[in-house]
PDB file of C-alpha atoms in Angstrom:
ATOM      1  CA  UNK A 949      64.754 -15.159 -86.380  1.00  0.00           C
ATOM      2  CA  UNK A 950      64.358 -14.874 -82.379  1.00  0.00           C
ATOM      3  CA  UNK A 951      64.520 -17.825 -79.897  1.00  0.00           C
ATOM      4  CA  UNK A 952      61.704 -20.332 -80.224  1.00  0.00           C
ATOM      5  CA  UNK A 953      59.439 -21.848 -77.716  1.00  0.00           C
ATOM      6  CA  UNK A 954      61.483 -24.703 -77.051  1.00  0.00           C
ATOM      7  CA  UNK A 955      65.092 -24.964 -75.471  1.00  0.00           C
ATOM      8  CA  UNK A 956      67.402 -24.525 -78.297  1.00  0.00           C
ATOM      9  CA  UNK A 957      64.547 -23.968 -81.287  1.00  0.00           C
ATOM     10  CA  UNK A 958      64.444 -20.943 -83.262  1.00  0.00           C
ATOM     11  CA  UNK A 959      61.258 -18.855 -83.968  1.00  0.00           C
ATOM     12  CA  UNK A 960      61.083 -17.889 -88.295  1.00  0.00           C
ATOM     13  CA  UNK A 961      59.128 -15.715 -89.000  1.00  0.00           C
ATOM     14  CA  UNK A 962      59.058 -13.476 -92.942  1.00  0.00           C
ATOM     15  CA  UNK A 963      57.122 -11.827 -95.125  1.00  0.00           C
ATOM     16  CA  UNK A 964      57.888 -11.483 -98.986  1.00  0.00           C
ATOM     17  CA  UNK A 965      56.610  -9.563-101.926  1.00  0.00           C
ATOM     18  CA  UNK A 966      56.578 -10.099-105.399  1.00  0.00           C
ATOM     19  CA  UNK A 967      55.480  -6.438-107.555  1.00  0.00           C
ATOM     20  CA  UNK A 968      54.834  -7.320-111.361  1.00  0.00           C
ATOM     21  CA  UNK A 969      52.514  -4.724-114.021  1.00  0.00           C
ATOM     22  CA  UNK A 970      49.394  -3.485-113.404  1.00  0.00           C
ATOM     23  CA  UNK A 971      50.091  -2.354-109.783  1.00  0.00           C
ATOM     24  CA  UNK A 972      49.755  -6.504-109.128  1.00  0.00           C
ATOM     25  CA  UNK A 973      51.292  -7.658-105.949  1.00  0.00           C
ATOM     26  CA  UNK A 974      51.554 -11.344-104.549  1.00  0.00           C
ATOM     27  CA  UNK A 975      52.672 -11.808-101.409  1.00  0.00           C
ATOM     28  CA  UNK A 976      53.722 -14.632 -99.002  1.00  0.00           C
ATOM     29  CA  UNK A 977      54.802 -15.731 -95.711  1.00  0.00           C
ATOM     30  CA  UNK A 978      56.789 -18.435 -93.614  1.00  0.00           C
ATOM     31  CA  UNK A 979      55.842 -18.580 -89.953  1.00  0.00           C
ATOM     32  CA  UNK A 980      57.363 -21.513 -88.128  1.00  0.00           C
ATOM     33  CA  UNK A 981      59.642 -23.175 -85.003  1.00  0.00           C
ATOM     34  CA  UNK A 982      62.436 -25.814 -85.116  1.00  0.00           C
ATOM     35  CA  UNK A 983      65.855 -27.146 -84.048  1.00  0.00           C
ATOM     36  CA  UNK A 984      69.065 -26.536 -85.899  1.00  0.00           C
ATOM     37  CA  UNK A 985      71.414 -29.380 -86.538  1.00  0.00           C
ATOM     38  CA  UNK A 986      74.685 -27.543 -87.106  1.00  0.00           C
ATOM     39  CA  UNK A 987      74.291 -25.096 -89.361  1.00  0.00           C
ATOM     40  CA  UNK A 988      70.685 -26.143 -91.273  1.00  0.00           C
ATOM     41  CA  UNK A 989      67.223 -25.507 -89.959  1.00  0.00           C
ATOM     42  CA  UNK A 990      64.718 -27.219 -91.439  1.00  0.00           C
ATOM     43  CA  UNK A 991      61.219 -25.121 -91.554  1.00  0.00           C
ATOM     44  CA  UNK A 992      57.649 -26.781 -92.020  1.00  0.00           C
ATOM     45  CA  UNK A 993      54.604 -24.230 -91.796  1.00  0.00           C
ATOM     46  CA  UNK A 994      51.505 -25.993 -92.222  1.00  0.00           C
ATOM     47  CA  UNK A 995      51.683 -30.086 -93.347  1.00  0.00           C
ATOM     48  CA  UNK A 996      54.324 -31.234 -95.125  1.00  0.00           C
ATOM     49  CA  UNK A 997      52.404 -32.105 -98.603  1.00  0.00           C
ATOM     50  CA  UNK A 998      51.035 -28.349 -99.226  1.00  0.00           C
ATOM     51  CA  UNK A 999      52.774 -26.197 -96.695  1.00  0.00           C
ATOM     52  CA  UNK A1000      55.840 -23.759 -96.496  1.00  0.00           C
ATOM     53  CA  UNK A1001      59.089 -25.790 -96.306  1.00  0.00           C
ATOM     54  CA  UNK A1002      62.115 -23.556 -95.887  1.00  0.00           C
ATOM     55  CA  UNK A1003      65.386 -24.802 -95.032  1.00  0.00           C
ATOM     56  CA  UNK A1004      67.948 -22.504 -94.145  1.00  0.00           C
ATOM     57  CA  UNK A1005      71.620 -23.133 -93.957  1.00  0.00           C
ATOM     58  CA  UNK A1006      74.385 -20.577 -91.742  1.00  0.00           C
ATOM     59  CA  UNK A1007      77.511 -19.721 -92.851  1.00  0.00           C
ATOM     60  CA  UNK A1008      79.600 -18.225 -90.322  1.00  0.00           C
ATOM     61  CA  UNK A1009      82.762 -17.088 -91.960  1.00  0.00           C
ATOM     62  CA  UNK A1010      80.079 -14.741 -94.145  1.00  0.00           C
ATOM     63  CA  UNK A1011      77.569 -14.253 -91.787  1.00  0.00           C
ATOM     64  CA  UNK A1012      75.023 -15.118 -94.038  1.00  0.00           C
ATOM     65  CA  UNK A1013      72.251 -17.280 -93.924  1.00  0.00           C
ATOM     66  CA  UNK A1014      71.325 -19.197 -97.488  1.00  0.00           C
ATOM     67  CA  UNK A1015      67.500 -20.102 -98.202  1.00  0.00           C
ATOM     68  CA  UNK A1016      65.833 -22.243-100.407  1.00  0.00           C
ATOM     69  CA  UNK A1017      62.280 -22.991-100.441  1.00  0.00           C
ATOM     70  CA  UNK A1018      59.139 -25.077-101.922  1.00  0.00           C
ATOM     71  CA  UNK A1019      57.395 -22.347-104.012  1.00  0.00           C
ATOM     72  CA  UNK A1020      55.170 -23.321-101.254  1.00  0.00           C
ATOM     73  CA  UNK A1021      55.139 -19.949 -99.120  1.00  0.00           C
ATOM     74  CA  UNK A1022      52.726 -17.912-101.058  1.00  0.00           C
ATOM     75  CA  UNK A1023      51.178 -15.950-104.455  1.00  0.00           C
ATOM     76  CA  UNK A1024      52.745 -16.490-107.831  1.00  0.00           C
ATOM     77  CA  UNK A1025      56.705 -15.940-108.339  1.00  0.00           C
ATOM     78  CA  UNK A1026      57.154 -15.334-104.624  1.00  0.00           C
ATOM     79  CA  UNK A1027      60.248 -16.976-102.694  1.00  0.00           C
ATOM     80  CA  UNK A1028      62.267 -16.938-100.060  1.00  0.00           C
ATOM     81  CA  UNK A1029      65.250 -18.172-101.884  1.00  0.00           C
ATOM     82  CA  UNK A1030      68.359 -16.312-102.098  1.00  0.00           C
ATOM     83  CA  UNK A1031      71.459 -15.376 -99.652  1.00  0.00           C
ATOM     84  CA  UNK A1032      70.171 -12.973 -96.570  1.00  0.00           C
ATOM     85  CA  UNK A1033      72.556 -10.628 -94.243  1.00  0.00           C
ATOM     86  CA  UNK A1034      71.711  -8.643 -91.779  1.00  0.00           C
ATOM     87  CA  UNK A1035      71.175  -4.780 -92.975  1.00  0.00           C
ATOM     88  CA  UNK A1036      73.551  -2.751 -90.997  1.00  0.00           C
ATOM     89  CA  UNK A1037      73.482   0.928 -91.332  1.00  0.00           C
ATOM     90  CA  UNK A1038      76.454   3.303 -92.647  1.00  0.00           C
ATOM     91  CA  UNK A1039      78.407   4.627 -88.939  1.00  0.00           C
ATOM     92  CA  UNK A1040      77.594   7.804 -88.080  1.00  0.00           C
ATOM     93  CA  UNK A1041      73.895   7.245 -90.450  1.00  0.00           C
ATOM     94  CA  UNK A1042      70.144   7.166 -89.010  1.00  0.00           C
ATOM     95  CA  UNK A1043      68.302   4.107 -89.456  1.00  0.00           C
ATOM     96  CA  UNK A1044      64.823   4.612 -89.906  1.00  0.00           C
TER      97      UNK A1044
END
């Protein structure tokens, strides 16, 4: 998430992965700008009937940010969905 091309937008951009048997991987990918009203940002990559829709909700007191998406963002059983927080290393530990 980085500043977007307009004042006060936000720039999305993931990748995820989705590893099942056989060495098969499906993979997908939201890529995407828009406006947050309060805490919710509302994602649309591609048109609205067959693209990626993510919508993404902050909570501050956690500092987590909650995602739910269309099934829309890619190969077979991969999502975006969950709870994300930012990784922070272990003080005093190399991040690599």
């Amino acid at each position: 998430i980085t500043p977007g091309p307009s004042p006060g937008s936000l720039h999305i951009s993931g990748r995820a992965y989705w590893y099942g048997i056989n060495d098969n991987v499906h993979f997908g990918e939201v890529r995407g700008d828009a406006t947050p009203v309060g805490p919710y940002l509302h994602v649309v990559d591609g048109d609205d009937l067959s693209g990626c829709i993510l919508d993404l909700k902050y909570d501050p007191a956690a500092h987590t940010i909650s995602a739910y998406d269309n099934s829309g963002c890619g190969g077979m059983n991969v999502n975006f969905r969950g709870t994300w927080q930012k990784f922070t290393p272990p003080a005093g530990k190399a991040s690599r």
